[in-house]
Coordinates of C-alpha atoms in Angstrom, one line a residue:
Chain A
X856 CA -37.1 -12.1 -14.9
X857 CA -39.0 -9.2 -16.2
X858 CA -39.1 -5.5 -15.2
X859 CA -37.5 -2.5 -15.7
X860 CA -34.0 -3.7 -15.2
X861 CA -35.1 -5.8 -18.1
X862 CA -36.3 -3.5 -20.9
X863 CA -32.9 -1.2 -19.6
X864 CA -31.3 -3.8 -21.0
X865 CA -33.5 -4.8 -23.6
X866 CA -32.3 -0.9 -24.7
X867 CA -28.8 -1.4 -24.2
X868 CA -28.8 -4.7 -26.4
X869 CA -30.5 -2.9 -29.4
X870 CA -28.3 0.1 -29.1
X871 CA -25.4 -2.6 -29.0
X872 CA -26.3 -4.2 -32.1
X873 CA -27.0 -0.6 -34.2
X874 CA -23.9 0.2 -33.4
X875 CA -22.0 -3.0 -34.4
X876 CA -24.3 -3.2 -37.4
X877 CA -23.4 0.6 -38.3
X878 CA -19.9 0.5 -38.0
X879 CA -19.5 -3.2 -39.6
X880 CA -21.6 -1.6 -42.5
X881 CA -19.5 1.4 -42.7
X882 CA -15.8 -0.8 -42.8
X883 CA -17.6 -1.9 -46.0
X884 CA -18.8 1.1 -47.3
X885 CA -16.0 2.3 -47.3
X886 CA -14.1 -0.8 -48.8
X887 CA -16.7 -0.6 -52.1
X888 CA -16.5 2.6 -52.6
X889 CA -13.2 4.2 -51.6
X890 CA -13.5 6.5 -54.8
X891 CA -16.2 8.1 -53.8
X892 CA -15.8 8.5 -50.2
X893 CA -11.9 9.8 -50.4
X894 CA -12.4 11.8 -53.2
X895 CA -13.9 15.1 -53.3
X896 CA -17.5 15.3 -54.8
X897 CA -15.8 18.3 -56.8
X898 CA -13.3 15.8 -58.6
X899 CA -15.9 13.6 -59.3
X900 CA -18.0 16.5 -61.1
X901 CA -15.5 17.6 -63.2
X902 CA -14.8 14.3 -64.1
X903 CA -18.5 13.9 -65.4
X904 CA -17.9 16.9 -67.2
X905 CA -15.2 15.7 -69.4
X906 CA -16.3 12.4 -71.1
X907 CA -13.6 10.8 -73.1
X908 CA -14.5 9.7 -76.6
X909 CA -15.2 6.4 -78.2
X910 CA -17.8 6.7 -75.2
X911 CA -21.3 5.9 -74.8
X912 CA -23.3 9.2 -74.3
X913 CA -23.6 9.6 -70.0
X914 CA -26.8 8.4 -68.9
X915 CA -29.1 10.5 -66.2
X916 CA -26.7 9.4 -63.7
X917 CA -29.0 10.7 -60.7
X918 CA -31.5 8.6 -61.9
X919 CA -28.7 5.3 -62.0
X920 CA -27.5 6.5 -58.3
X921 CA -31.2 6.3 -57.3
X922 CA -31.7 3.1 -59.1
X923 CA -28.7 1.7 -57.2
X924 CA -30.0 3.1 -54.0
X925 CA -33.6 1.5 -54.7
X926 CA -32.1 -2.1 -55.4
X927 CA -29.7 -1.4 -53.0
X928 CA -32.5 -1.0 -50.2
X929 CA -34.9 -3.3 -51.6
X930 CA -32.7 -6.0 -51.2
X931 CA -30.8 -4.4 -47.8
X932 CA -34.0 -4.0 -45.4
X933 CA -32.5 -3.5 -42.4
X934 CA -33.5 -0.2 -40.7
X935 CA -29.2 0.8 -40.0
X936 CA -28.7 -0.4 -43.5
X937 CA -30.9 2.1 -44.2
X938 CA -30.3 4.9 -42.3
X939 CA -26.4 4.4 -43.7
X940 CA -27.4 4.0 -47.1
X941 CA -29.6 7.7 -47.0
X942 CA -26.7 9.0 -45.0
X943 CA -23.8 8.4 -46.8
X944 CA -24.6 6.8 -50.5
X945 CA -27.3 8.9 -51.7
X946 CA -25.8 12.7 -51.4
X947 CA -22.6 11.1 -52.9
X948 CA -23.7 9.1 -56.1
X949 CA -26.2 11.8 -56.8
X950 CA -23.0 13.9 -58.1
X951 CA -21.1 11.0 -60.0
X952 CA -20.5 10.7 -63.3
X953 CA -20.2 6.7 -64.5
X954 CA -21.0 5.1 -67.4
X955 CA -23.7 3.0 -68.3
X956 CA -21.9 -0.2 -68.8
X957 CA -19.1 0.3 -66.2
X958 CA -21.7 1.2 -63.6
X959 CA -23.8 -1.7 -64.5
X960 CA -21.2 -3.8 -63.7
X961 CA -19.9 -2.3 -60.9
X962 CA -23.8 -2.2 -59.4
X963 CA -23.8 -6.0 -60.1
X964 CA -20.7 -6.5 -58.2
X965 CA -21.1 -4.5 -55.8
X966 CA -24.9 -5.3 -54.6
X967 CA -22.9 -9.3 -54.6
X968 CA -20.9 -7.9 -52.3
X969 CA -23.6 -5.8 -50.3
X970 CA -25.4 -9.2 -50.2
X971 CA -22.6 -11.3 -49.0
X972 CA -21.4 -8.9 -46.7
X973 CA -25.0 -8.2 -45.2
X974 CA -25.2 -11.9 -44.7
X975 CA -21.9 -11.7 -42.7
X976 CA -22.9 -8.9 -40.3
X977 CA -26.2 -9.8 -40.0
X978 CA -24.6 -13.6 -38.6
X979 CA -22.5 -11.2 -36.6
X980 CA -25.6 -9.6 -35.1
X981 CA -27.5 -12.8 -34.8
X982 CA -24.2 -14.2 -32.9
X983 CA -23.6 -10.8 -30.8
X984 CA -27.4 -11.1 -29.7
X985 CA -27.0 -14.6 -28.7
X986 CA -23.6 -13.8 -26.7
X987 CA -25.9 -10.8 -24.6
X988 CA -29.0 -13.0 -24.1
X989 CA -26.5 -15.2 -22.5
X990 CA -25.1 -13.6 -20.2
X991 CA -26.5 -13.8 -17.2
X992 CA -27.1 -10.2 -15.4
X993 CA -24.9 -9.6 -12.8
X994 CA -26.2 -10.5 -9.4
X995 CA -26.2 -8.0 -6.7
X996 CA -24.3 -8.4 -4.0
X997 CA -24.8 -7.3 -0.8
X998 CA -22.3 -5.6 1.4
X999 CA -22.3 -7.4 4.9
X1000 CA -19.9 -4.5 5.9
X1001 CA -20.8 -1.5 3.5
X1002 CA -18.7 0.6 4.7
X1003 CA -15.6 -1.9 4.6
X1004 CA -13.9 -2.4 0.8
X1005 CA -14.3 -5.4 -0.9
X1006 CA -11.1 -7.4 0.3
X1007 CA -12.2 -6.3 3.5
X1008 CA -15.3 -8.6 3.5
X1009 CA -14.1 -12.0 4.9
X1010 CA -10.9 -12.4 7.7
X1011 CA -7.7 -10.1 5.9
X1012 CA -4.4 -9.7 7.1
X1013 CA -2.6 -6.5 8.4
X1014 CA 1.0 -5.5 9.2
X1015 CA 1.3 -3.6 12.2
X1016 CA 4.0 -1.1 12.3
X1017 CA 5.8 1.6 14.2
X1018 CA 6.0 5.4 13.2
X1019 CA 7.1 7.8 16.4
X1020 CA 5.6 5.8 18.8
X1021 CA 2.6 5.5 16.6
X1022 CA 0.8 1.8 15.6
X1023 CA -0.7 2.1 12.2
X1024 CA -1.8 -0.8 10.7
X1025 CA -1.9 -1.6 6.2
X1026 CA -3.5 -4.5 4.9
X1027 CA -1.2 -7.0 3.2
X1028 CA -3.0 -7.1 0.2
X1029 CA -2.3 -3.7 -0.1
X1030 CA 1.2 -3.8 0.3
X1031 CA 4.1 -4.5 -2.1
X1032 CA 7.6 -5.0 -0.2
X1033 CA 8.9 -4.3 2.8
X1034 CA 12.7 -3.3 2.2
X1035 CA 15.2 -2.7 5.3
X1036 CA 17.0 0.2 4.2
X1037 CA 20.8 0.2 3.7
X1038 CA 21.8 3.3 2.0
X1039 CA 21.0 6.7 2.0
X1040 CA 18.0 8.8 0.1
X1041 CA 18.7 11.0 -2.9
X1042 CA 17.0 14.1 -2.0
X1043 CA 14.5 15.6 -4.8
X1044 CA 14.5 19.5 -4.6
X1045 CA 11.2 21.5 -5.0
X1046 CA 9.3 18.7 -3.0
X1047 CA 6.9 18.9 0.1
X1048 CA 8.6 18.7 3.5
X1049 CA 6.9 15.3 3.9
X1050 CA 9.0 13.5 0.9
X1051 CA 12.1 12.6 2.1
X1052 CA 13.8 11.3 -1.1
X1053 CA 14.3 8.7 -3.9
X1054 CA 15.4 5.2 -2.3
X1055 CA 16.7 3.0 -5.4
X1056 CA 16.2 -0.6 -5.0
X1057 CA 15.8 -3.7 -7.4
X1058 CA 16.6 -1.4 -10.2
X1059 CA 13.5 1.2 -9.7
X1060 CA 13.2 4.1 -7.6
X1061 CA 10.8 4.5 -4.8
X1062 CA 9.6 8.0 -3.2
X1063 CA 10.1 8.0 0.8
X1064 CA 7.2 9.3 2.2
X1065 CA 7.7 11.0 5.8
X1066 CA 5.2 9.0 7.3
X1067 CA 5.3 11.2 10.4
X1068 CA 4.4 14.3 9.0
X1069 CA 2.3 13.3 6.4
X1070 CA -0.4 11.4 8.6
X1071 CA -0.1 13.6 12.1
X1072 CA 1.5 16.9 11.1
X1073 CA 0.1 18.1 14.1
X1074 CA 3.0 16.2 16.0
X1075 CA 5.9 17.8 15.0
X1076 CA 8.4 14.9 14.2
X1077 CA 10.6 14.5 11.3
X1078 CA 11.3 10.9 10.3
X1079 CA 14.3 12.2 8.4
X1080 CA 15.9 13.6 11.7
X1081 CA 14.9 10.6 13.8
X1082 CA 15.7 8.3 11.4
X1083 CA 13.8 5.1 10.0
X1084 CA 14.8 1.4 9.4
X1085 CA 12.3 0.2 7.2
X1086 CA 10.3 1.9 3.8
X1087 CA 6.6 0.0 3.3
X1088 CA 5.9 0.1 -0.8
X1089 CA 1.9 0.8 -1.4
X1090 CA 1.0 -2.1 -3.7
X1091 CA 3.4 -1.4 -6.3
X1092 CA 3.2 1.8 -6.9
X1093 CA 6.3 4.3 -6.3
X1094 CA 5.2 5.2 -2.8
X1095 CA 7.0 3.8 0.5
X1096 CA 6.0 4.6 3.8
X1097 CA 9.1 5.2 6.8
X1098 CA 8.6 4.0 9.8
X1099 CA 11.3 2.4 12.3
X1100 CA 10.0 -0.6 13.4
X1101 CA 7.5 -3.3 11.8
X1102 CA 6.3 -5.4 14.3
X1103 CA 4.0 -8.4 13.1
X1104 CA 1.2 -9.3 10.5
X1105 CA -1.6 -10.6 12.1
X1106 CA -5.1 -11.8 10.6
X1107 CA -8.3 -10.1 11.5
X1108 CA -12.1 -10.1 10.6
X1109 CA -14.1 -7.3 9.4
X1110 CA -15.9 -6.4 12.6
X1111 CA -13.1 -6.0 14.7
X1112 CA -12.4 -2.9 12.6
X1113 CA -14.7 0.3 13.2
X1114 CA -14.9 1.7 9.5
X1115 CA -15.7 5.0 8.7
X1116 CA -16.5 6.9 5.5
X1117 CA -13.9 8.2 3.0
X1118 CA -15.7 11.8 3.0
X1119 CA -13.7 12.8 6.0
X1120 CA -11.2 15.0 6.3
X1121 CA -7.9 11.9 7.0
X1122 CA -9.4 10.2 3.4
X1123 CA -6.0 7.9 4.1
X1124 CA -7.9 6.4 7.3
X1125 CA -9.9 3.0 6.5
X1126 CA -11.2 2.5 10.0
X1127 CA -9.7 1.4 13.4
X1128 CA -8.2 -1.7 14.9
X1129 CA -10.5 -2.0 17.9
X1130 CA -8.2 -4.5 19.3
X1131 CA -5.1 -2.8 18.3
X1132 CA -6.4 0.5 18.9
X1133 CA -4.8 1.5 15.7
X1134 CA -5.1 3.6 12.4
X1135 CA -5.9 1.2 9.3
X1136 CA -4.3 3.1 6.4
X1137 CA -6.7 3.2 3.6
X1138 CA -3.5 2.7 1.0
X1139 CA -6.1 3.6 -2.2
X1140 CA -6.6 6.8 -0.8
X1141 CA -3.5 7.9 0.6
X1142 CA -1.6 6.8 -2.7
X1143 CA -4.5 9.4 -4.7
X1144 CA -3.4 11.7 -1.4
X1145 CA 0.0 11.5 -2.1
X1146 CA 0.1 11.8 -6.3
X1147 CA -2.2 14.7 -5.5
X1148 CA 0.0 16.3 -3.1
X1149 CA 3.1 15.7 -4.6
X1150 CA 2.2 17.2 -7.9
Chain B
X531 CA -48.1 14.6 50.4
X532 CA -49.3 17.4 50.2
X533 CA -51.5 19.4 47.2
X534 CA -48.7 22.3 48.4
X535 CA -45.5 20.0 48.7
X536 CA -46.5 18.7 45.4
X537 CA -47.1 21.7 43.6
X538 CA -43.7 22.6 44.9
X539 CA -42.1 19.4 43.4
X540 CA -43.5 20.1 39.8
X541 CA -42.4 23.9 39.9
X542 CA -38.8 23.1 41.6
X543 CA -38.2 20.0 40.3
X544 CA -34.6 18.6 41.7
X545 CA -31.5 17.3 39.5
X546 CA -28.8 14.7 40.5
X547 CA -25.5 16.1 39.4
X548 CA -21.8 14.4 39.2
X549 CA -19.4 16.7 40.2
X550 CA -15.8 16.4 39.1
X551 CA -12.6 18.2 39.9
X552 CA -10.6 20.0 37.4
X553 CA -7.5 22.6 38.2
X554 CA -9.1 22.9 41.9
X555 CA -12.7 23.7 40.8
X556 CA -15.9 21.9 41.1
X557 CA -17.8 20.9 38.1
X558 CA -21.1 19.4 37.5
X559 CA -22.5 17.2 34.9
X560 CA -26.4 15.9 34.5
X561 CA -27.1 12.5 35.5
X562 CA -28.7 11.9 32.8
X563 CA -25.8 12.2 30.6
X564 CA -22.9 10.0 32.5
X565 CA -23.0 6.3 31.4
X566 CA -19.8 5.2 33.9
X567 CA -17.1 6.4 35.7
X568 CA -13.6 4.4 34.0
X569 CA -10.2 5.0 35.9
X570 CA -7.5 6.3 33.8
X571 CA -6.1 3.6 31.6
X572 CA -4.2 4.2 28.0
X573 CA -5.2 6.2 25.5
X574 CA -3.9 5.5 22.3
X575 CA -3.3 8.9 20.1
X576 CA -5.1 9.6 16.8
X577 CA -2.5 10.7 13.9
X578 CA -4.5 13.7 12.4
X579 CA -7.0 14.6 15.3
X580 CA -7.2 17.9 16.3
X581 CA -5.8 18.4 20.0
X582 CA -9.1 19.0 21.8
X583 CA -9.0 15.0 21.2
X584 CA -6.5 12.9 23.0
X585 CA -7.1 9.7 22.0
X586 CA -9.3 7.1 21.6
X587 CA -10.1 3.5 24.0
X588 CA -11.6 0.5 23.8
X589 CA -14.4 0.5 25.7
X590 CA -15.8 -3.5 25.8
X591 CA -15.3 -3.5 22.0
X592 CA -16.6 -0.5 20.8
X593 CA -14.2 2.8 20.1
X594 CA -15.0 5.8 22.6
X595 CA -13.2 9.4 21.6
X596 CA -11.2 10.4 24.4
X597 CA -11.4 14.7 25.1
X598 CA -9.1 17.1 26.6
X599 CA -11.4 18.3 28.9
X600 CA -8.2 20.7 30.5
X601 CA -7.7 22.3 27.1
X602 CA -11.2 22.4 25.9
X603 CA -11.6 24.4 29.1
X604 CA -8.5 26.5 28.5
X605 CA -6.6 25.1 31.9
X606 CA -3.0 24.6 32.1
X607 CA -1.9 20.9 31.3
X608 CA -1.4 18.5 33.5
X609 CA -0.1 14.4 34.5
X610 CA -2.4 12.2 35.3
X611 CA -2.6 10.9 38.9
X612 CA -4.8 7.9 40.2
X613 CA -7.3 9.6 40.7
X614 CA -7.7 10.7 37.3
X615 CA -10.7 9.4 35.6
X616 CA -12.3 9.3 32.1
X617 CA -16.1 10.3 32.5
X618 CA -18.2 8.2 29.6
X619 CA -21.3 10.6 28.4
X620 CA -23.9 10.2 26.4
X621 CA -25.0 13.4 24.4
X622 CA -26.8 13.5 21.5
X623 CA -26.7 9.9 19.7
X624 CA -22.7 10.1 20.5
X625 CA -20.6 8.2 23.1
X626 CA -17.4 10.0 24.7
X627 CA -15.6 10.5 27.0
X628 CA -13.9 13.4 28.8
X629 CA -11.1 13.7 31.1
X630 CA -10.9 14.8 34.8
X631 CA -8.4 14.9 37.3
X632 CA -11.2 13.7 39.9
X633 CA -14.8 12.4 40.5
X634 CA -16.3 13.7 43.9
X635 CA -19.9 12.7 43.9
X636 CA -23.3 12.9 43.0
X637 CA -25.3 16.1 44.5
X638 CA -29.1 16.7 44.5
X639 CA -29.8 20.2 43.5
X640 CA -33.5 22.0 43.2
X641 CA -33.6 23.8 40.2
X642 CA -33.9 27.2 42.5
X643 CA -30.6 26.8 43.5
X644 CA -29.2 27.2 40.1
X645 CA -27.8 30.6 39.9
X646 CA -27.2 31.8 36.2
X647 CA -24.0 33.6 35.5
X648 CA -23.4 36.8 34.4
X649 CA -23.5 37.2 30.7
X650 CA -20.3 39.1 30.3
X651 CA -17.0 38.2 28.3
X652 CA -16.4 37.0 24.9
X653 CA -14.8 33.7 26.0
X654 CA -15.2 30.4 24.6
X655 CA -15.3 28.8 27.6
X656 CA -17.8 31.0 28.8
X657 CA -20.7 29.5 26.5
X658 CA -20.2 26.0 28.3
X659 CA -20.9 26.8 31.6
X660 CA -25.0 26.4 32.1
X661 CA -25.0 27.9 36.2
X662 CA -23.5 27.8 39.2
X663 CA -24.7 26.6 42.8
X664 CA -23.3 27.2 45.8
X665 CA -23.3 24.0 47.9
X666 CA -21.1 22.9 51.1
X667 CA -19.5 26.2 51.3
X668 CA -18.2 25.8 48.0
X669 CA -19.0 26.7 44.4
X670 CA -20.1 24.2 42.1
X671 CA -20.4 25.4 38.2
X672 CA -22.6 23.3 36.0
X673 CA -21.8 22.6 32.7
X674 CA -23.7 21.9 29.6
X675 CA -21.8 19.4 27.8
X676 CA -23.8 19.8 24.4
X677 CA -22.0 23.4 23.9
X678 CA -18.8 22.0 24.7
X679 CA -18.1 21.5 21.3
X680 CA -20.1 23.0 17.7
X681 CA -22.0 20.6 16.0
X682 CA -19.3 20.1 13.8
X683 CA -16.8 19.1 16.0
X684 CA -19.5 16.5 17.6
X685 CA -20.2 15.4 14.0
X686 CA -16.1 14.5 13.5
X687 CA -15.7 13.2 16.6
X688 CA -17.9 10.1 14.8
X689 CA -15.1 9.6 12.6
X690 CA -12.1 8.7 15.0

């Protein structure tokens, strides 16, 4: 298929490929010529200044660098190749010092290994442009519920659970464990009123949240005072939730939830049970809440 | 009927009103804007609304917002009784409903019978109130259920 979506990728590809050609080409760049690019073009100068003897007399070395350049891009054509090569060989040779035979050798070698090296990246190329013109662009998928998230899209399962004589509801894909708690809570100092402690269990510590006054300030309980039975771990992140009772998981279908958008004020509120007449906890959210909060 | 009569129709027109008890006054609401009449049956709370909201129901499927009607109007609280009733409106493109301790009836009133109130007093509730009428030796106050809340407490009410 053709169109703009196309040509953007068309774009994307080429800019791809520069980039792998540029940095490929600079990795052996640098591996040829590690004298010239780690040492100071000062050095190198000062070098050319003091020829040993038993030495051939220096030849026009800006006129060798350029000749290097020439066979160099006469025999490189391709336009990054290029664009390195003006970039980062010619203000650097221009100041060297060599010697007619040692650089003559050297260029030999060293435009074998430019050739061999080009014919490796541009395979590499070749092969990366094959692998993109592969793949397949991804399709796009339409939403049946937009306002829903994505594992809310089919039938999903919820535990319903009790905090003050409050039903709130968390998916159980977004849940981690559900530990009966059996020991105290270390208390943390310099912590909102909501956190209630550190629970250890299974050899990590979880934060308690006060679930309470977290979600419905408004109401005035403390979960610490009236005490709670069970801590709910968000996926499987530090966070638990108290509550005192967890009553069942049961599986239900996207439009028996009324979904509302995240830009409200309760960002921890997915939607509501119609059925249950419940809070679905949008556990993303209220773990960002939390972390934010906490901090 | 007559060119007069009907001149008279056009100029006065009349309004149906339901009328509703609250703290031993008698409110009215347009017609126009009651869907149904529900008896009281549970609301379940919303963690995080703000208290002018008591709850929400299910209403054959869909979720209708629940008001405080009492606090809204800055009565004393109260317990519900049966004849306590949650009054489904329709304003704007929003569904709620609002509490009342009672549903009387539905009255006809000519628009000449609407008296407007006096403009004095700086309170809240004050903005709500659209007339008053007397009718059967009694006094009837009309409200306009559009200014019982600002725009943006209509607009959040979407979201419980």
């Amino acid at each position: 298929m053709t169109g703009p979506g196309s040509a953007k990728s068309g774009k994307q590809k080429t800019v791809i490929v520069k980039a792998v050609v540029k940095e490929y080409l600079d990795t052996i760049l640098a591996d040829v010529f590690p004298e010239i690019s780690d040492e100071p073009e000062e050095t190198l100068l000062e070098a050319s200044k003091a020829p040993e003897p038993n030495q051939a007399p220096p030849i026009d070395t800006r006129q060798a660098s350029s000749d290097l350049q020439e066979s160099y891009l006469e025999e490189a054509p391709l336009p990054t190749a290029d664009a390195i090569d003006k970039v980062s060989i010619a203000p650097t040779l221009s100041n060297s010092a060599v010697e007619v035979p040692t650089i003559e050798e050297k260029k030999q070698s060293k435009v074998e290994v430019i050739e061999a090296t080009q014919a490796k990246a541009l395979k590499e190329v070749s092969d990366t442009i094959s692998a993109l013109e592969s793949v397949e662009p991804e399709a796009e998928v339409e939403l049946q519920y937009p306002q829903a998230p994505p594992w809310a899209q089919t039938g999903f399962d919820i535990l319903l659970f009790n905090v003050c004589g409050l039903k709130l509801a968390v998916s159980m894909e977004s849940l981690g464990r559900i530990i009966k708690v059996e020991h105290d809570t270390s208390k943390i100092i310099g912590k909102p009123d909501w956190f209630i402690g550190s629970y250890h269990e299974s050899e990590q510590h979880l934060y308690v949240v006060d679930t309470a006054k977290f979600i419905m300030p408004e109401k005035g309980f403390d979960l610490a005072e009236l005490g709670f039975d069970y801590i709910i771990q968000l996926q499987r992140s530090d966070w638990t939730l108290a509550c005192k009772e967890v009553y069942k998981t049961i599986r239900i279908s996207p439009d028996q939830v009324k979904w509302r958008s995240q830009k409200g004020k309760r960002q921890w509120l997915a939607g509501t049970v119609i059925e249950h007449m419940c809070a679905l906890i949008h556990v993303d959210s209220l773990i960002a809440l939390l972390q934010e909060q906490a901090s | 009927m007559s060119t007069y009569e009907a001149k008279g129709v056009v100029d006065d027109p009349v309004l149906q009103w339901v009328t509703f008890r609250l703290d031993n006054e008698t409110y009215g609401i347009n017609v126009m804007q009651v869907q149904e009449v529900l008896r009281y049956s549970e609301i379940a709370p919303v963690p995080g609304a703000p208290p002018y909201v008591l709850g929400i129901i299910n209403l054959r499927g869909n979720v209708v917002t629940v008001i405080d009607t009492r606090l809204r109007f800055s009565l004393s609280q109260t317990e519900t009784s049966d004849q306590t009733r949650i009054v489904i409106i329709e304003t704007g493109n929003q569904v709620v409903g609002i509490l009342v301790d009672a549903v009387a009836e539905v009255v006809y009133l000519r628009q000449s019978e609407i008296e407007t109130t006096p403009n004095v007093g700086n309170e809240e509730t004050a903005k709500f109130i659209q007339g008053v009428c007397h009718k059967n030796e009694e006094l009837l106050i009309l409200v306009d259920l559009e200014k019982m809340m600002s725009d943006e407490e209509w607009a959040d009410l979407n979201d419980f």
